[in-house]
mmCIF file of C-alpha atoms in Angstrom:
data_model
loop_
_atom_site.group_PDB
_atom_site.id
_atom_site.type_symbol
_atom_site.label_atom_id
_atom_site.label_comp_id
_atom_site.label_asym_id
_atom_site.label_seq_id
_atom_site.Cartn_x
_atom_site.Cartn_y
_atom_site.Cartn_z
ATOM 1 C CA GLY A 420 147.737 -46.136 33.325
ATOM 2 C CA ASP A 421 150.724 -44.930 35.540
ATOM 3 C CA GLY A 422 152.474 -41.684 36.006
ATOM 4 C CA THR A 423 155.455 -41.051 38.176
ATOM 5 C CA MET A 424 157.654 -38.249 38.761
ATOM 6 C CA ARG A 425 160.513 -38.628 41.372
ATOM 7 C CA TRP A 426 162.810 -35.680 41.247
ATOM 8 C CA GLU A 427 163.562 -32.695 43.020
ATOM 9 C CA PRO A 428 165.474 -29.577 42.097
ATOM 10 C CA GLY A 429 169.151 -29.814 43.249
ATOM 11 C CA TRP A 430 169.256 -33.547 42.695
ATOM 12 C CA GLU A 431 171.220 -33.214 39.439
ATOM 13 C CA SER A 432 174.280 -31.678 41.327
ATOM 14 C CA ALA A 433 173.917 -33.462 44.716
ATOM 15 C CA PRO A 434 176.012 -36.487 45.604
ATOM 16 C CA ARG A 435 173.569 -39.600 45.683
ATOM 17 C CA SER A 436 173.987 -43.017 47.318
ATOM 18 C CA ARG A 437 172.343 -46.237 46.492
ATOM 19 C CA LYS A 438 169.930 -45.858 49.606
ATOM 20 C CA ASP A 439 168.605 -42.331 48.129
ATOM 21 C CA PRO A 440 165.281 -42.537 46.050
ATOM 22 C CA GLN A 441 166.326 -42.938 42.419
ATOM 23 C CA PRO A 442 164.911 -40.069 40.354
ATOM 24 C CA TYR A 443 162.837 -40.822 37.418
ATOM 25 C CA TRP A 444 159.926 -39.754 35.278
ATOM 26 C CA ARG A 445 157.608 -42.337 33.591
ATOM 27 C CA VAL A 446 154.087 -42.328 31.911
ATOM 28 C CA ALA A 447 152.662 -45.657 31.135
ATOM 29 C CA VAL A 448 149.419 -46.540 29.371
ATOM 30 C CA SER A 449 147.698 -49.426 27.117
ATOM 31 C CA ASP A 450 146.893 -46.678 24.385
ATOM 32 C CA LYS A 451 150.101 -46.231 22.305
ATOM 33 C CA PRO A 452 148.916 -43.232 20.249
ATOM 34 C CA ILE A 453 148.914 -41.262 23.714
ATOM 35 C CA LEU A 454 152.559 -42.109 24.220
ATOM 36 C CA ILE A 455 153.334 -41.021 20.650
ATOM 37 C CA ARG A 456 151.598 -37.707 21.154
ATOM 38 C CA LEU A 457 153.665 -37.238 24.527
ATOM 39 C CA GLN A 458 156.848 -38.296 22.715
ATOM 40 C CA LYS A 459 156.310 -35.535 20.062
ATOM 41 C CA ILE A 460 155.434 -32.933 22.500
ATOM 42 C CA LEU A 461 158.628 -33.772 24.512
ATOM 43 C CA TYR A 462 160.786 -33.565 21.351
ATOM 44 C CA ASP A 463 159.141 -30.432 19.955
ATOM 45 C CA GLU A 464 159.030 -28.347 23.076
ATOM 46 C CA LEU A 465 162.025 -29.562 25.109
ATOM 47 C CA GLY A 466 164.207 -31.334 22.572
ATOM 48 C CA ILE A 467 164.113 -34.525 24.707
ATOM 49 C CA THR A 468 164.078 -37.893 22.678
ATOM 50 C CA ILE A 469 162.635 -40.877 24.859
ATOM 51 C CA PRO A 470 161.833 -44.116 23.218
ATOM 52 C CA ILE A 471 158.379 -46.058 23.783
ATOM 53 C CA ARG A 472 159.147 -49.325 25.519
ATOM 54 C CA PRO A 473 157.148 -52.169 27.028
ATOM 55 C CA PHE A 474 155.902 -51.714 30.485
ATOM 56 C CA ASP A 475 154.302 -55.023 31.094
ATOM 57 C CA ASN A 476 153.201 -58.057 29.305
ATOM 58 C CA GLY A 477 149.468 -57.919 30.098
ATOM 59 C CA GLU A 478 149.438 -61.571 31.435
ATOM 60 C CA ASP A 479 146.794 -60.521 34.013
ATOM 61 C CA PRO A 480 143.544 -60.830 32.092
ATOM 62 C CA LYS A 481 142.121 -57.895 33.883
ATOM 63 C CA HIS A 482 144.733 -55.527 32.266
ATOM 64 C CA LYS A 483 145.822 -54.856 28.893
ATOM 65 C CA PRO A 484 149.438 -54.721 27.927
ATOM 66 C CA MET A 485 150.973 -51.329 28.601
ATOM 67 C CA GLN A 486 153.963 -49.369 27.114
ATOM 68 C CA ARG A 487 155.825 -46.598 28.703
ATOM 69 C CA ILE A 488 157.997 -43.624 28.041
ATOM 70 C CA GLU A 489 160.574 -43.257 30.957
ATOM 71 C CA THR A 490 163.892 -41.312 31.707
ATOM 72 C CA ARG A 491 166.258 -41.224 34.346
ATOM 73 C CA ALA A 492 168.563 -38.600 32.727
ATOM 74 C CA ASN A 493 168.883 -35.619 35.249
ATOM 75 C CA VAL A 494 168.956 -33.076 32.479
ATOM 76 C CA ALA A 495 165.586 -34.397 31.007
ATOM 77 C CA LEU A 496 164.132 -34.669 34.626
ATOM 78 C CA ALA A 497 165.019 -30.996 35.182
ATOM 79 C CA HIS A 498 163.227 -29.861 31.895
ATOM 80 C CA ILE A 499 160.266 -31.875 32.658
ATOM 81 C CA PHE A 500 159.904 -30.883 36.293
ATOM 82 C CA ARG A 501 160.119 -27.102 35.129
ATOM 83 C CA VAL A 502 157.274 -27.388 32.517
ATOM 84 C CA ILE A 503 154.995 -29.556 34.671
ATOM 85 C CA GLN A 504 154.479 -27.130 37.341
ATOM 86 C CA PRO A 505 150.805 -26.051 37.340
ATOM 87 C CA ILE A 506 150.016 -22.899 35.275
ATOM 88 C CA GLU A 507 146.599 -21.632 36.038
ATOM 89 C CA SER A 508 145.472 -20.647 32.478
ATOM 90 C CA ARG A 509 142.296 -21.887 30.861
ATOM 91 C CA ASN A 510 144.545 -23.727 28.191
ATOM 92 C CA TYR A 511 146.779 -25.350 30.641
ATOM 93 C CA LYS A 512 143.713 -26.667 32.558
ATOM 94 C CA ARG A 513 142.140 -27.987 29.146
ATOM 95 C CA GLY A 514 145.216 -29.808 28.290
ATOM 96 C CA TRP A 515 145.822 -31.091 31.880
ATOM 97 C CA LEU A 516 142.234 -32.513 31.944
ATOM 98 C CA ALA A 517 142.701 -34.112 28.505
ATOM 99 C CA GLY A 518 145.950 -35.785 29.574
ATOM 100 C CA ILE A 519 144.224 -37.147 32.790
ATOM 101 C CA PHE A 520 141.127 -38.247 30.768
ATOM 102 C CA ASP A 521 143.480 -40.041 28.116
ATOM 103 C CA ALA A 522 145.037 -41.922 30.981
ATOM 104 C CA GLU A 523 142.222 -42.509 33.520
ATOM 105 C CA GLY A 524 138.926 -41.638 31.848
ATOM 106 C CA SER A 525 135.876 -43.562 30.540
ATOM 107 C CA ASN A 526 133.209 -42.625 28.269
ATOM 108 C CA PRO A 527 130.390 -45.028 27.334
ATOM 109 C CA SER A 528 129.828 -45.615 23.833
ATOM 110 C CA ARG A 529 127.112 -43.886 21.728
ATOM 111 C CA GLY A 530 123.759 -45.452 22.683
ATOM 112 C CA GLN A 531 125.112 -46.980 26.155
ATOM 113 C CA HIS A 532 123.934 -45.845 29.398
ATOM 114 C CA GLY A 533 126.592 -44.466 31.850
ATOM 115 C CA SER A 534 128.251 -41.465 32.761
ATOM 116 C CA LEU A 535 131.704 -39.929 31.845
ATOM 117 C CA ARG A 536 134.136 -40.611 34.649
ATOM 118 C CA ILE A 537 137.719 -40.241 35.622
ATOM 119 C CA SER A 538 139.320 -42.522 38.408
ATOM 120 C CA ASN A 539 142.300 -41.950 40.403
ATOM 121 C CA THR A 540 143.798 -42.922 43.847
ATOM 122 C CA ASP A 541 145.595 -39.650 44.527
ATOM 123 C CA PRO A 542 143.412 -37.143 46.384
ATOM 124 C CA SER A 543 145.408 -34.240 45.099
ATOM 125 C CA ILE A 544 144.724 -35.281 41.562
ATOM 126 C CA LEU A 545 141.097 -35.828 42.320
ATOM 127 C CA ALA A 546 140.812 -32.344 43.836
ATOM 128 C CA ARG A 547 142.439 -30.706 40.859
ATOM 129 C CA ILE A 548 140.244 -32.568 38.438
ATOM 130 C CA VAL A 549 137.033 -31.365 40.252
ATOM 131 C CA GLY A 550 138.694 -27.624 40.531
ATOM 132 C CA TYR A 551 139.732 -27.289 36.974
ATOM 133 C CA GLY A 552 136.487 -28.772 35.684
ATOM 134 C CA SER A 553 134.635 -26.156 37.764
ATOM 135 C CA ASP A 554 136.919 -23.414 36.420
ATOM 136 C CA LEU A 555 135.928 -24.450 32.835
ATOM 137 C CA GLY A 556 132.213 -24.580 33.623
ATOM 138 C CA PHE A 557 131.572 -28.301 34.534
ATOM 139 C CA ASP A 558 130.006 -30.069 37.369
ATOM 140 C CA LEU A 559 132.338 -32.725 38.319
ATOM 141 C CA ARG A 560 131.911 -34.405 41.693
ATOM 142 C CA LEU A 561 133.695 -37.101 43.602
ATOM 143 C CA GLU A 562 131.871 -40.426 43.985
ATOM 144 C CA ASN A 563 132.276 -43.022 46.654
ATOM 145 C CA LEU A 564 132.032 -46.295 45.155
ATOM 146 C CA SER A 565 132.186 -49.688 47.015
ATOM 147 C CA PRO A 566 135.090 -50.390 49.301
ATOM 148 C CA GLY A 567 138.287 -51.324 47.431
ATOM 149 C CA HIS A 568 137.505 -49.578 44.354
ATOM 150 C CA CYS A 569 139.400 -46.582 43.013
ATOM 151 C CA ARG A 570 137.880 -43.258 43.682
ATOM 152 C CA THR A 571 135.939 -41.518 40.833
ATOM 153 C CA ILE A 572 134.928 -38.246 39.419
ATOM 154 C CA ARG A 573 131.785 -38.029 37.614
ATOM 155 C CA LEU A 574 130.600 -35.532 35.119
ATOM 156 C CA TYR A 575 126.937 -34.308 35.851
ATOM 157 C CA GLY A 576 124.622 -32.523 33.712
ATOM 158 C CA GLU A 577 122.159 -33.021 30.680
ATOM 159 C CA ALA A 578 123.177 -35.441 27.849
ATOM 160 C CA ASN A 579 124.928 -32.849 25.755
ATOM 161 C CA GLU A 580 127.214 -32.027 28.761
ATOM 162 C CA ARG A 581 129.422 -35.128 27.798
ATOM 163 C CA GLY A 582 129.926 -33.674 24.353
ATOM 164 C CA ARG A 583 130.575 -30.248 25.566
ATOM 165 C CA PHE A 584 133.301 -31.467 28.168
ATOM 166 C CA LEU A 585 134.941 -33.626 25.550
ATOM 167 C CA GLY A 586 134.795 -30.727 22.795
ATOM 168 C CA THR A 587 136.327 -28.331 25.486
ATOM 169 C CA ILE A 588 139.147 -30.636 26.751
ATOM 170 C CA GLN A 589 139.738 -32.391 23.322
ATOM 171 C CA PRO A 590 141.418 -35.483 24.496
ATOM 172 C CA ALA A 591 143.412 -37.836 22.101
#
């Protein structure tokens, strides 16, 4: 998946040139129900309508085709920026972890061996995953896999911990 926010307060009224970074917000994933859920939240909570569009065609056999929700409208960007600021409530942390798990998480199927993991390349996001997980009572630890691989957070604990984690955050 891909998520990007490039916007700062004041950009909606400041004169901009072609050399300035172009403001936009985008979420792209291969799992369309996630985008439908996000689209509904944006409309219900902010009155913003953003269509779902193709992101890539999945020509690379290693990747599934992805779709995206993206806006460059300054009014929409201002609303989104305002609401995505971290809120330190338990409910916010649950929802934030559900979103990152939807986009970047993996959970082996029943009967398969393996651990619940969340991967990302951004150190601040990795730290937030571990911190929010700890705040909710989970032992999430950063793993260092072989060079060239994305950094991964792993859920530690007994077998029932996976179910407790998923039941707590309630991903899509």
